[in-house]
Amino acid sequence: MFKIVRKEVLNSSVKLMEIEAPYVARKAEPGQFIILRIDENGERIPLTIADQDRQRGTVTIIFQEVGKTTKQLGQLNEGDYLLDFVGPLGKASHLEGYRKVAVIGGGLGSAIAYPQAKKLHALGAEVHVITGFRNKDLIILEKEMKEVSDRLVVATDDGSNGNKGFVTDMLKKLIEEGNKYDLVIAIGPLIMMKMVSKLTKEYGIKTLVSMNPVMIDGTGMCGGCRLTVGGKTKFACVDGPDFDGHEVDFDEAIRRQQMYKNEERQALEAHECRLEGIRNA
Amino acid sequence: MPNMSLKKVKMPEQDPNIRNKNFLEVALGYTEEMAKEEAQRCLQCKHRPCVSGCPVNVQIPEFIKLVAEGKFEEAYKKIYETNSLPAICGRVCPQESQCEKFCVRAKKGESVGIGRLERFVADWYMANCESKPEKVEKLNKKVAIIGSGPAGLTCAGDLAKMGYDVTIFEAFHTPGGVLMYGIPEFRLPKALVQKEIENVRKLGVEIKTNMVIGKVLSIEELMEEEGFEAVFIGSGAGLPSFMGIEGENLNGVYSANEFLTRINLMKAYKFPETDTPVKVGRNVAVVGGGNVAMDAARSAKRLGAENVYIVYRRSEAEMPARLEEIHHAKEEGIIFKLLNNPTRILGTEDGWVKGIECVEMELGEPDASGRRRPIAKEGSEFVLDVETVIIAIGQTPNPLITSSTPGLDSHRWGGIIADEETGATSKPGVFAGGDAVTGAATVILAMGAGKKAAKAIDEYLKNK
């Protein structure tokens, strides 16, 4: 059993939890992920590690409540326990040797981009962070990002924070201002990573994306997380989750993400029905 | 006077047309009377040919004699001397190619039903007795076992019986390995697997789940920092193989590993009561001819598929699956498309499987495996309309451990190089066995390897 020692609400649908998992904390590196299961009937869901505290023996996860499991997770509180928590899985990101990097996080992706920015900053690289959200109420980790970056650009789709546009617009602007990045890291929705990769390809800038497909075991056993990279089939769990954004077949990944859409809706509706039942009881 | 019937006493089974809609066990097991009657078919041969066919040396004539005498508890103890998972072996061992193959009775008629008797004894014991392991003197030496499948459980059980402090590290949230995620409930009930694992725990074995060795701890850390003096790797054959044909990443294509894990370990057949879904179309093609292919096909049928095809490129004679599994699959209405090889998977515009194109094959000269090589008949391509494709053509060992352990040599195909008799690897103190060494094989061979390694680890630690 794994104890939730801290819970924070970051915006209306995004929550942070610090979980006691000393073995995982000892080894976790930016780019890696964990798989958790809430209870006996629960599914295994992969979440990227947002931070770790080796002294306290804790691992931080940040998640968006989109489906049944993440909503159920969001209802847990400090002091509650998760049944299973396994990791660190996947390969750590290779961040050494870069001088100037643009780190891009779209929505919840900024939570996953944060440890990368933090590590790059600690390694002495010049770090420009671009984060994008639908509106200003959804902005997360602004303070944290500021601390680990030399420049922070926060954009909103509707312009409600005074800076309207997509992350791709912001990146393009920075590049055209003359910033020479030797690496771009893009983490967020598949469509965002696709668009960023398309843009950086035009400029010939190496780009890493973090893939987070459906998976069961996270150790290479099920093959459910397979994707096509450079024409070859790769398993996100063991070959990734970081891949060269210019090589990833995003259209296929977007299609594969739809595989359980109906079931996800069904599970969520059943869950909300039960909650409704409890409230009315 | 032995029972000279040429046939085994029949074991009751669920009717095929009822069982292909549920996940309850197919075979129902012998009653006490049936078991005694079958046990009396054993001739108690002095030269015991059956025992030589058993990878873990179960004392077969001895336990069968006890069954014939109605001494079921003693019979269990006799089996348990060499086999720590009898209820499992009685169900999933390929007895027809092991112990029963050498049975003298098989020369004229059917062999003694050794597997059925083993199963009966194990079930009888579970229902009627409480296992209380004998106290053993502790040696105060720690051994780590990686993987809680049949190899790991056997090795752990044997070492614990010798007095070692044994810890098993399991990557999944539930111990049991392939017994839990791979073999379906209707062949091997999961409650029974957990009971057998409970018995291993009672021997003093500690099982740590959610521990992916190679990630959370390396083998070197286990030995240098965590105080383990020897390590046994029984991590199984983890990586599913695909065919490398067009359309394998379409929605609706599964590896058998994923399909079966969703159903068996995650209980997707109870969705949405459980949270893990699985997709099964009206028409399903399973590619492959082994036990895993049969398991996947029979599971798909139970989940409501109308037409389930086994697509296999050779003929039935070359199928690696057990005869009993093929027979059960046919009874349940699985359609065998033999001498057919998939050439590509066809998809709809939005990326879902809509068919599988196959080409007819004929058998040519024997290849390196001794089986006749299948050759495509040019121009014989045809399409099976299916919405789900399950690829069950085998798997290779997971590289997580070999890639994180310097000094541990492996074959180019990924298997760990280990001595056949002892399981010793190129790294001192590290032993390995089961599918991680051999590639995908059987439960009982993995158990045999775990057993040999336990003996070798004992010798290694005594002489250290």
XYZ file of C-alpha atoms in Angstrom, chain B residues 20-447:
428
model
C -17.992 -21.583 -24.317
C -20.105 -18.844 -22.737
C -18.572 -18.843 -19.267
C -15.140 -18.617 -17.658
C -15.669 -21.468 -15.189
C -13.295 -24.393 -15.289
C -13.855 -26.772 -18.209
C -12.826 -29.978 -16.462
C -14.631 -30.802 -13.246
C -12.246 -33.356 -11.738
C -12.617 -36.891 -10.419
C -14.707 -37.978 -7.455
C -13.003 -40.179 -4.827
C -14.521 -43.282 -6.444
C -13.357 -42.308 -9.924
C -9.856 -41.587 -8.615
C -9.569 -44.945 -6.885
C -10.856 -46.726 -9.971
C -8.331 -44.950 -12.205
C -5.498 -45.484 -9.708
C -6.116 -49.199 -9.915
C -5.137 -49.108 -13.586
C -1.523 -48.494 -12.549
C 0.581 -51.668 -12.775
C 3.154 -50.425 -10.224
C 6.016 -51.167 -12.623
C 9.319 -51.743 -10.867
C 11.301 -49.744 -13.447
C 8.922 -46.714 -13.153
C 9.252 -45.379 -16.725
C 6.714 -42.615 -15.985
C 8.980 -40.954 -13.396
C 11.743 -40.483 -15.955
C 9.290 -38.435 -18.029
C 8.589 -35.976 -15.211
C 10.771 -32.852 -15.098
C 10.353 -32.664 -11.310
C 10.529 -36.428 -10.587
C 7.160 -36.900 -8.949
C 7.089 -40.358 -7.325
C 4.247 -41.440 -9.559
C 3.612 -45.150 -8.839
C 3.990 -44.475 -5.112
C 1.409 -41.692 -4.998
C -0.982 -43.615 -7.236
C -0.786 -46.647 -4.944
C -1.776 -44.424 -2.036
C -4.729 -43.092 -4.059
C -5.854 -46.640 -4.832
C -5.769 -47.330 -1.099
C -7.829 -44.217 -0.405
C -4.916 -42.574 1.464
C -5.329 -39.195 -0.211
C -3.493 -37.081 2.350
C -0.453 -39.357 2.190
C -0.677 -39.319 -1.594
C -0.515 -35.507 -1.514
C 2.521 -35.550 0.742
C 4.236 -37.974 -1.610
C 3.675 -35.630 -4.568
C 4.605 -32.563 -2.536
C 8.027 -34.038 -1.704
C 9.162 -33.096 -5.210
C 6.431 -30.820 -6.572
C 5.371 -27.711 -4.713
C 2.535 -26.826 -7.151
C 0.581 -30.060 -7.716
C -2.870 -28.529 -8.334
C -1.331 -26.476 -11.138
C 0.672 -29.303 -12.731
C -2.327 -31.616 -12.624
C -4.094 -29.114 -14.849
C -1.586 -27.620 -17.245
C 1.242 -30.148 -17.682
C 1.425 -31.763 -21.127
C 1.303 -35.226 -19.532
C 0.817 -36.908 -22.901
C 4.358 -35.934 -23.886
C 5.855 -36.526 -20.429
C 4.952 -39.072 -17.728
C 1.974 -40.579 -19.551
C 3.990 -41.019 -22.731
C 6.144 -43.636 -20.989
C 3.301 -45.432 -19.201
C 3.310 -49.171 -19.956
C -0.478 -49.118 -20.212
C -0.191 -46.747 -23.177
C 1.312 -49.544 -25.289
C -2.149 -51.042 -25.540
C -4.921 -48.561 -24.847
C -4.684 -45.332 -22.871
C -2.045 -44.542 -20.290
C -2.945 -44.208 -16.633
C -4.498 -40.759 -16.085
C -1.540 -39.513 -14.054
C -2.381 -35.846 -14.540
C -6.008 -36.362 -13.560
C -4.955 -38.235 -10.435
C -2.452 -35.567 -9.466
C -5.150 -32.954 -9.889
C -7.598 -34.982 -7.815
C -5.113 -35.428 -4.987
C -4.176 -31.753 -4.911
C -7.806 -30.608 -4.951
C -8.785 -33.142 -2.300
C -5.998 -31.936 -0.062
C -6.898 -28.274 -0.529
C -10.507 -29.006 0.332
C -9.830 -31.227 3.325
C -6.487 -30.373 4.902
C -4.595 -27.372 6.160
C -0.971 -27.394 5.069
C 1.389 -26.902 7.973
C 4.972 -26.842 6.826
C 7.544 -28.430 9.066
C 9.841 -26.098 10.928
C 13.258 -25.930 9.341
C 16.452 -24.669 10.836
C 17.276 -21.226 9.460
C 20.581 -20.878 7.656
C 20.478 -17.066 7.830
C 21.398 -16.677 4.200
C 19.326 -14.537 1.852
C 18.393 -15.554 -1.689
C 16.513 -13.307 -4.122
C 14.182 -14.727 -6.750
C 13.147 -12.565 -9.684
C 9.707 -13.423 -10.970
C 6.927 -15.341 -9.238
C 5.944 -17.619 -12.101
C 6.377 -21.393 -12.021
C 10.205 -21.292 -12.118
C 10.492 -18.695 -9.349
C 7.864 -20.230 -7.089
C 9.426 -23.682 -7.349
C 12.937 -22.418 -6.723
C 11.720 -20.303 -3.795
C 9.754 -23.160 -2.260
C 12.653 -25.589 -2.447
C 15.153 -23.097 -0.998
C 12.796 -22.176 1.837
C 12.415 -25.849 2.694
C 16.232 -25.998 3.003
C 16.265 -23.087 5.454
C 17.171 -20.107 3.271
C 15.549 -16.691 3.677
C 13.889 -16.247 0.328
C 12.412 -13.076 -1.145
C 10.586 -13.097 -4.470
C 10.434 -9.855 -6.471
C 7.431 -9.650 -8.779
C 6.871 -6.883 -11.352
C 3.097 -7.175 -11.449
C 0.716 -6.345 -8.612
C -0.209 -10.021 -8.151
C 2.202 -12.954 -7.910
C 1.938 -15.987 -10.179
C 3.405 -14.809 -13.488
C 1.994 -16.657 -16.485
C -0.224 -18.706 -14.169
C -2.111 -15.474 -13.435
C -1.842 -13.360 -16.567
C -1.499 -16.003 -19.258
C -3.445 -19.171 -18.603
C -7.197 -18.514 -18.543
C -9.484 -19.034 -15.591
C -11.339 -21.838 -17.392
C -8.150 -23.916 -17.538
C -6.567 -22.854 -14.291
C -8.760 -21.087 -11.716
C -6.956 -18.094 -10.239
C -8.190 -18.725 -6.698
C -6.403 -22.048 -6.877
C -3.169 -20.434 -8.069
C -3.353 -18.004 -5.152
C -3.850 -20.921 -2.756
C -0.738 -22.629 -4.096
C 1.152 -19.355 -3.709
C -0.173 -19.076 -0.160
C 1.410 -22.471 0.509
C 4.745 -21.154 -0.738
C 4.339 -18.148 1.573
C 3.672 -20.478 4.481
C 7.137 -21.923 3.914
C 8.441 -18.490 4.909
C 8.941 -17.039 1.434
C 8.384 -13.294 1.237
C 6.827 -11.981 -1.984
C 7.348 -8.324 -2.899
C 5.012 -7.240 -5.695
C 5.330 -4.070 -7.822
C 9.102 -4.499 -7.983
C 10.564 -4.380 -11.479
C 14.117 -5.627 -11.079
C 16.363 -3.886 -13.558
C 14.501 -0.658 -12.856
C 13.812 -0.199 -9.162
C 16.794 -2.298 -8.083
C 19.514 -3.933 -10.131
C 20.842 -7.434 -9.522
C 24.115 -5.887 -8.394
C 22.278 -3.774 -5.834
C 20.433 -6.827 -4.571
C 23.746 -8.582 -4.020
C 25.915 -5.698 -2.870
C 23.494 -3.522 -0.922
C 20.523 -5.638 0.009
C 22.515 -8.608 1.279
C 21.351 -11.354 -1.060
C 24.059 -13.975 -1.500
C 22.516 -15.588 -4.566
C 19.920 -14.615 -7.148
C 17.654 -16.756 -9.310
C 16.210 -15.137 -12.442
C 12.901 -16.599 -13.497
C 11.522 -13.575 -15.270
C 9.882 -15.443 -18.141
C 9.557 -14.736 -21.835
C 8.153 -11.284 -21.826
C 8.252 -9.578 -25.205
C 5.489 -10.486 -27.648
C 6.544 -11.126 -31.245
C 4.660 -9.590 -34.131
C 4.735 -10.733 -37.743
C 5.986 -7.504 -39.261
C 3.129 -7.387 -41.767
C 1.085 -4.401 -42.884
C -1.702 -3.335 -40.531
C -0.396 -4.747 -37.261
C -0.825 -1.436 -35.469
C -4.470 -1.018 -36.486
C -7.031 -0.698 -33.701
C -8.284 -4.168 -32.901
C -4.941 -5.960 -33.208
C -3.682 -7.470 -29.977
C -0.695 -9.490 -28.935
C -1.953 -12.628 -27.183
C -0.093 -11.364 -24.111
C -2.115 -8.174 -23.999
C -5.425 -9.854 -24.810
C -4.969 -12.561 -22.181
C -3.534 -10.222 -19.533
C -6.519 -7.927 -19.869
C -8.848 -10.877 -19.407
C -7.015 -13.022 -16.858
C -5.072 -10.647 -14.653
C -7.216 -7.545 -15.043
C -10.518 -9.452 -15.268
C -11.739 -7.531 -18.306
C -14.479 -10.135 -18.769
C -16.198 -8.457 -15.822
C -15.976 -4.918 -17.289
C -17.433 -2.440 -16.277
C -17.513 -4.017 -12.799
C -13.743 -4.006 -13.204
C -12.062 -1.028 -14.849
C -10.022 -2.704 -17.600
C -11.813 -3.182 -20.936
C -11.080 -5.537 -23.793
C -12.389 -5.324 -27.347
C -13.727 -8.404 -29.074
C -15.364 -8.188 -32.470
C -18.043 -10.488 -33.870
C -15.344 -12.173 -35.910
C -11.911 -12.846 -34.482
C -8.764 -14.283 -36.044
C -6.077 -15.739 -33.783
C -2.751 -16.236 -35.519
C -0.660 -19.151 -34.247
C -0.941 -22.802 -33.297
C 0.283 -23.103 -29.714
C -1.470 -23.336 -26.374
C -1.518 -19.552 -26.128
C -3.375 -19.331 -29.439
C -5.945 -21.857 -28.171
C -6.333 -19.911 -24.924
C -6.860 -16.650 -26.804
C -9.363 -18.186 -29.231
C -11.380 -19.870 -26.508
C -11.382 -16.655 -24.451
C -12.619 -14.643 -27.442
C -15.451 -17.126 -27.928
C -16.426 -16.788 -24.297
C -16.519 -13.019 -24.648
C -19.223 -13.363 -27.275
C -17.439 -13.584 -30.625
C -19.543 -15.525 -33.131
C -16.772 -16.744 -35.396
C -13.331 -17.366 -34.001
C -10.669 -18.567 -36.402
C -7.314 -20.139 -35.640
C -5.060 -19.165 -38.530
C -2.018 -21.441 -38.639
C 0.472 -21.790 -41.461
C 1.171 -25.491 -41.071
C -1.192 -28.464 -40.617
C -2.723 -29.797 -37.430
C 0.019 -32.415 -37.064
C 2.622 -29.651 -36.619
C 0.594 -27.622 -34.121
C 2.568 -27.119 -30.916
C -0.602 -26.927 -28.794
C -1.549 -29.853 -26.577
C -3.966 -32.311 -28.171
C -6.426 -31.743 -25.370
C -6.455 -27.992 -25.996
C -7.024 -28.443 -29.733
C -9.790 -30.916 -28.983
C -11.437 -28.586 -26.465
C -11.183 -25.655 -28.860
C -12.886 -27.623 -31.637
C -15.630 -28.789 -29.304
C -16.289 -25.177 -28.383
C -16.759 -24.175 -31.990
C -13.399 -22.617 -32.857
C -12.857 -22.725 -36.633
C -9.440 -23.999 -37.721
C -7.959 -22.341 -40.786
C -4.949 -24.575 -41.274
C -2.227 -24.140 -43.886
C -3.064 -20.448 -44.064
C -0.609 -17.643 -43.458
C -1.570 -14.007 -42.866
C -0.089 -11.612 -45.395
C -1.595 -8.339 -44.198
C -4.287 -6.906 -41.960
C -6.818 -4.674 -43.662
C -8.228 -1.577 -41.996
C -11.122 0.825 -42.314
C -10.466 4.449 -43.169
C -10.449 5.421 -39.513
C -7.961 2.752 -38.580
C -9.934 -0.241 -37.318
C -9.388 -3.832 -38.399
C -11.831 -5.034 -41.038
C -10.160 -8.175 -42.320
C -7.093 -10.319 -42.509
C -5.647 -11.400 -45.831
C -4.191 -14.895 -45.842
C -2.434 -17.024 -48.395
C -2.828 -20.797 -48.645
C 0.225 -22.864 -47.842
C 1.496 -26.331 -48.632
C 4.124 -28.321 -46.785
C 7.544 -28.850 -48.302
C 10.722 -30.443 -46.945
C 11.418 -30.482 -43.180
C 13.206 -27.374 -41.858
C 15.697 -26.980 -39.003
C 12.961 -27.662 -36.419
C 12.190 -30.985 -38.127
C 8.746 -29.768 -39.105
C 7.816 -29.563 -42.780
C 8.363 -26.085 -44.097
C 5.220 -24.269 -45.220
C 5.385 -22.744 -48.712
C 2.899 -20.184 -50.019
C 0.698 -21.147 -52.958
C 1.014 -18.255 -55.328
C -2.192 -16.392 -56.123
C -4.240 -18.144 -53.432
C -4.784 -15.029 -51.293
C -8.193 -14.545 -49.699
C -9.660 -12.289 -47.012
C -11.311 -13.324 -43.754
C -13.667 -10.608 -42.516
C -12.745 -9.982 -38.885
C -12.764 -7.022 -36.504
C -10.201 -8.407 -34.077
C -6.821 -10.006 -34.724
C -4.809 -11.642 -31.957
C -1.186 -12.439 -32.669
C -0.034 -15.548 -30.787
C 3.185 -16.458 -32.543
C 5.477 -16.488 -29.536
C 7.595 -14.173 -27.471
C 11.184 -13.486 -26.606
C 12.795 -12.843 -23.200
C 12.497 -9.379 -21.746
C 15.782 -7.449 -21.960
C 15.150 -5.433 -18.761
C 17.390 -7.652 -16.667
C 20.104 -8.603 -19.140
C 20.553 -4.984 -20.198
C 20.896 -3.795 -16.588
C 23.255 -6.529 -15.379
C 26.883 -6.267 -16.492
C 28.565 -9.650 -16.754
C 25.341 -11.555 -17.415
C 25.704 -13.154 -20.850
C 22.763 -13.772 -23.126
C 22.135 -15.286 -26.534
C 21.586 -13.011 -29.492
C 17.864 -13.809 -29.420
C 17.727 -12.580 -25.825
C 17.703 -15.745 -23.721
C 20.019 -15.793 -20.710
C 22.872 -18.276 -21.091
C 22.631 -20.758 -18.219
C 23.966 -24.220 -17.496
C 21.279 -26.780 -18.253
C 21.905 -28.804 -15.117
C 22.464 -26.045 -12.561
C 21.070 -22.849 -14.037
C 24.421 -21.147 -13.320
C 24.973 -18.046 -15.476
C 28.157 -16.225 -16.450
C 27.808 -14.081 -13.322
C 28.886 -15.738 -10.042
C 25.987 -16.300 -7.653
C 23.395 -15.597 -10.331
C 21.285 -18.487 -11.616
C 18.483 -18.528 -14.156
C 15.812 -20.832 -15.482
C 12.469 -21.134 -17.210
C 11.385 -19.149 -20.249
C 13.994 -16.436 -19.542
C 16.561 -19.082 -20.534
C 14.727 -21.342 -22.968
C 12.307 -18.959 -24.633
C 8.598 -19.729 -24.381
C 8.121 -23.308 -23.123
C 5.946 -25.037 -20.530
C 5.073 -24.508 -16.885
C 6.564 -27.831 -15.862
C 9.879 -27.274 -17.643
C 10.172 -23.958 -15.853
C 9.437 -25.709 -12.579
